[in-house]
Coordinates of C-alpha atoms in Angstrom, one line a residue:
X1 CA 50.2 38.8 -23.6
X2 CA 50.7 40.1 -20.0
X3 CA 48.1 39.7 -17.3
X4 CA 47.5 43.4 -17.4
X5 CA 46.6 43.3 -21.1
X6 CA 44.3 40.3 -20.5
X7 CA 42.5 42.1 -17.7
X8 CA 42.1 45.2 -19.9
X9 CA 40.8 43.1 -22.8
X10 CA 38.3 41.4 -20.6
X11 CA 37.1 44.7 -19.2
X12 CA 36.6 46.2 -22.6
X13 CA 34.6 43.1 -23.7
X14 CA 32.3 43.5 -20.7
X15 CA 31.8 47.2 -21.5
X16 CA 31.1 46.5 -25.2
X17 CA 28.7 43.8 -24.2
X18 CA 26.7 46.2 -22.1
X19 CA 26.5 49.0 -24.6
X20 CA 23.2 47.9 -26.2
X21 CA 21.6 47.6 -22.7
X22 CA 22.9 51.0 -21.6
X23 CA 21.6 52.6 -24.8
X24 CA 18.2 51.0 -24.1
X25 CA 18.2 52.3 -20.5
X26 CA 19.1 55.7 -21.8
X27 CA 16.1 55.6 -24.2
X28 CA 13.8 54.7 -21.4
X29 CA 15.1 57.6 -19.3
X30 CA 14.7 60.0 -22.2
X31 CA 11.1 58.9 -22.9
X32 CA 10.1 59.5 -19.3
X33 CA 12.1 62.7 -18.8
X34 CA 10.7 64.3 -21.9
X35 CA 7.2 63.5 -20.8
X36 CA 6.4 61.6 -24.0
X37 CA 5.9 58.3 -22.2
X38 CA 3.1 59.8 -20.0
X39 CA 1.7 61.9 -22.8
X40 CA 0.9 59.0 -25.0
X41 CA -2.8 58.2 -24.2
X42 CA -5.9 57.7 -26.3
X43 CA -7.4 60.8 -24.7
X44 CA -4.5 63.0 -25.9
X45 CA -4.7 61.5 -29.3
X46 CA -8.4 62.2 -29.5
X47 CA -7.9 65.7 -28.2
X48 CA -5.3 66.4 -30.9
X49 CA -7.0 64.4 -33.6
X50 CA -7.4 67.3 -36.1
X51 CA -3.7 68.3 -35.9
X52 CA -2.5 64.7 -36.0
X53 CA -4.6 63.8 -39.0
X54 CA -3.4 66.9 -40.8
X55 CA 0.3 66.0 -40.2
X56 CA -0.4 62.4 -41.4
X57 CA -2.0 63.8 -44.6
X58 CA 0.8 66.3 -45.2
X59 CA 3.6 63.7 -44.9
X60 CA 2.2 60.2 -44.6
X61 CA 5.6 58.4 -45.1
X62 CA 7.3 60.5 -42.5
X63 CA 4.4 60.1 -40.1
X64 CA 4.4 56.4 -40.6
X65 CA 8.1 56.1 -40.0
X66 CA 7.9 58.2 -36.9
X67 CA 5.1 56.0 -35.6
X68 CA 6.9 52.7 -36.3
X69 CA 10.1 54.1 -34.7
X70 CA 8.2 55.3 -31.6
X71 CA 6.5 52.0 -31.3
X72 CA 9.8 50.1 -31.5
X73 CA 11.6 52.3 -29.0
X74 CA 8.7 52.3 -26.5
X75 CA 8.4 48.5 -26.8
X76 CA 12.1 47.9 -26.3
X77 CA 12.2 50.4 -23.4
X78 CA 9.4 48.8 -21.4
X79 CA 7.1 51.8 -21.8
X80 CA 3.6 50.4 -21.4
X81 CA 1.9 52.2 -24.3
X82 CA 1.6 49.3 -26.8
X83 CA -2.2 49.1 -26.5
X84 CA -2.6 52.9 -27.0
X85 CA -0.3 52.8 -30.0
X86 CA -2.1 49.9 -31.6
X87 CA -5.4 51.8 -31.3
X88 CA -3.7 55.0 -32.6
X89 CA -2.3 53.2 -35.6
X90 CA -5.8 52.3 -36.8
X91 CA -7.2 55.7 -35.7
X92 CA -4.7 57.7 -37.7
X93 CA -3.6 55.5 -40.6
X94 CA -6.6 53.2 -41.1
X95 CA -6.9 49.5 -40.1
X96 CA -4.7 47.9 -42.7
X97 CA -1.8 50.3 -42.6
X98 CA -2.1 50.6 -38.9
X99 CA -1.9 46.8 -38.5
X100 CA 1.2 46.6 -40.7
X101 CA 2.9 49.5 -38.8
X102 CA 2.2 48.0 -35.3
X103 CA 3.5 44.5 -36.4
X104 CA 6.7 46.0 -37.7
X105 CA 7.1 48.4 -34.7
X106 CA 6.5 45.7 -32.1
X107 CA 8.8 43.2 -33.8
X108 CA 11.6 45.7 -34.1
X109 CA 11.2 46.7 -30.5
X110 CA 11.3 43.0 -29.5
X111 CA 14.5 42.5 -31.5
X112 CA 16.2 45.5 -29.8
X113 CA 15.3 44.2 -26.3
X114 CA 16.4 40.7 -27.3
X115 CA 19.8 41.9 -28.6
X116 CA 20.4 44.1 -25.6
X117 CA 19.6 41.2 -23.2
X118 CA 21.6 38.6 -25.2
X119 CA 24.7 40.8 -25.2
X120 CA 24.5 41.8 -21.6
X121 CA 23.6 38.4 -20.1
X122 CA 26.7 36.3 -19.4
X123 CA 26.9 32.7 -18.5
X124 CA 26.5 33.6 -14.8
X125 CA 23.2 35.3 -15.4
X126 CA 21.9 32.4 -17.5
X127 CA 22.9 29.9 -14.9
X128 CA 21.1 32.0 -12.2
X129 CA 17.9 32.1 -14.3
X130 CA 18.1 28.4 -14.9
X131 CA 18.1 27.9 -11.1
X132 CA 15.2 30.3 -10.5
X133 CA 11.5 30.2 -11.1
X134 CA 12.3 31.2 -14.7
X135 CA 13.8 27.8 -15.4
X136 CA 10.5 26.6 -17.0
X137 CA 10.6 29.6 -19.3
X138 CA 14.2 29.0 -20.2
X139 CA 13.6 25.3 -20.9
X140 CA 10.7 26.2 -23.3
X141 CA 13.0 28.4 -25.4
X142 CA 15.4 25.6 -25.8
X143 CA 13.0 22.7 -26.5
X144 CA 10.5 24.3 -28.9
X145 CA 11.4 28.0 -29.4
X146 CA 8.9 28.9 -32.2
X147 CA 5.9 27.1 -30.7
X148 CA 6.7 28.2 -27.2
X149 CA 7.3 31.9 -28.1
X150 CA 4.2 32.0 -30.3
X151 CA 2.1 30.7 -27.4
X152 CA 3.5 33.4 -25.1
X153 CA 2.9 36.1 -27.7
X154 CA -0.8 35.1 -28.1
X155 CA -1.6 34.8 -24.4
X156 CA -3.5 37.9 -23.2
X157 CA -1.7 40.1 -20.7
X158 CA 1.6 38.1 -21.3
X159 CA 4.5 40.2 -20.1
X160 CA 5.8 41.1 -23.6
X161 CA 8.9 43.0 -22.4
X162 CA 9.9 40.3 -19.9
X163 CA 9.6 37.6 -22.6
X164 CA 11.9 39.6 -24.8
X165 CA 14.6 39.9 -22.1
X166 CA 14.2 36.2 -21.0
X167 CA 14.5 35.1 -24.6
X168 CA 17.7 37.1 -25.0
X169 CA 19.2 35.8 -21.8
X170 CA 18.3 32.3 -22.8
X171 CA 19.8 32.9 -26.2
X172 CA 16.7 31.6 -27.9
X173 CA 17.4 31.0 -31.6
X174 CA 17.1 34.4 -33.4
X175 CA 15.0 33.4 -36.5
X176 CA 12.3 31.4 -34.6
X177 CA 12.2 34.3 -32.1
X178 CA 11.6 36.9 -34.8
X179 CA 9.1 34.7 -36.7
X180 CA 7.1 33.9 -33.6
X181 CA 7.0 37.6 -32.5
X182 CA 5.9 38.8 -35.9
X183 CA 3.2 36.1 -36.3
X184 CA 2.0 36.5 -32.7
X185 CA 1.6 40.2 -33.3
X186 CA -0.8 39.8 -36.2
X187 CA -4.1 39.0 -34.4
X188 CA -3.9 41.7 -31.7
X189 CA -2.5 44.3 -34.1
X190 CA -5.3 43.6 -36.6
X191 CA -8.0 43.7 -33.9
X192 CA -6.9 46.8 -32.1
X193 CA -6.1 48.6 -35.3
X194 CA -9.7 48.0 -36.5
X195 CA -11.0 49.0 -33.1
X196 CA -9.0 52.2 -33.3
X197 CA -10.3 52.9 -36.8
X198 CA -13.9 52.2 -35.6
X199 CA -13.5 54.5 -32.6
X200 CA -12.2 57.2 -35.0
X201 CA -15.3 56.9 -37.1
X202 CA -17.5 57.0 -34.1
X203 CA -15.7 60.1 -32.7
X204 CA -16.1 61.9 -36.0
X205 CA -19.9 61.7 -35.6
X206 CA -20.0 62.4 -31.9
X207 CA -16.8 63.7 -30.0
X208 CA -18.3 62.5 -26.7
X209 CA -20.2 59.3 -27.4
X210 CA -21.9 57.3 -24.6
X211 CA -21.8 53.6 -23.8
X212 CA -23.9 52.8 -26.9
X213 CA -20.7 53.2 -28.9
X214 CA -19.9 49.6 -27.9
X215 CA -22.9 48.4 -29.9
X216 CA -21.8 50.0 -33.2
X217 CA -20.5 47.3 -35.6
X218 CA -17.1 49.0 -36.2
X219 CA -16.5 48.7 -32.4
X220 CA -18.5 45.6 -31.4
X221 CA -16.9 43.3 -34.0
X222 CA -13.3 43.9 -33.0
X223 CA -14.3 43.5 -29.3
X224 CA -15.9 40.2 -30.2
X225 CA -12.8 39.1 -32.1
X226 CA -10.6 40.1 -29.2
X227 CA -12.7 37.9 -26.9
X228 CA -12.4 34.9 -29.3
X229 CA -8.6 35.3 -29.7
X230 CA -8.2 35.5 -25.9
X231 CA -10.3 32.3 -25.5
X232 CA -8.3 30.4 -28.1
X233 CA -4.9 31.6 -26.8
X234 CA -5.9 30.6 -23.2
X235 CA -6.6 27.1 -24.4
X236 CA -3.3 27.1 -26.2
X237 CA -1.5 28.0 -23.1
X238 CA -3.1 25.3 -21.1
X239 CA -2.3 22.8 -23.8
X240 CA 1.3 23.9 -23.8
X241 CA 1.5 23.4 -20.0
X242 CA 0.3 19.8 -20.3
X243 CA 2.9 18.8 -23.1

């Protein structure tokens, strides 16, 4: 094989390696350019509640598929609408179906981002991350991937998208990565879906409720559960840091 052929082969390998990342960047641009990324808000969902519920009732499987797909793409593309979509899942589909849909959507989105980062990141990028302030994160993926990832998934306000990319760059084992992501999504998906369903019930009785809505059981119980999960996950993070 000539030097020219080797150079061409190397160039094509680099291009192919970056295709998943480029497709993901394209999806991000499309979501913002279409206005969909900024239109996804709980206020808009509430304002269009009647139409959305009618569409879900008319074609529940299609609506659920679209919801899961949108959740996955938004998660992978770093569009910060996960909280809104978790609430919307319970609001539109009910707490149990909403929980399942958000777990599947967030896990698929995390897999897409992981694959894109893993293909794009070469040895040079991984070596650079290992020498940066990310080296602790990279070491955690190597030493105890499932436990470490599960802790990161449960910690409140953890940078979900950055963890996906870092895990891909570090080449964290795929099965523990998927398992920890799916298990870690359960508590928050469950709580926010129930909260969304509770808010939906409250809005049916009063479209413009006051602060007393927080005292209603269907809203107060999910908020209490959220506080407890945040407390427990905070303790888990501190324990992980001392190990």
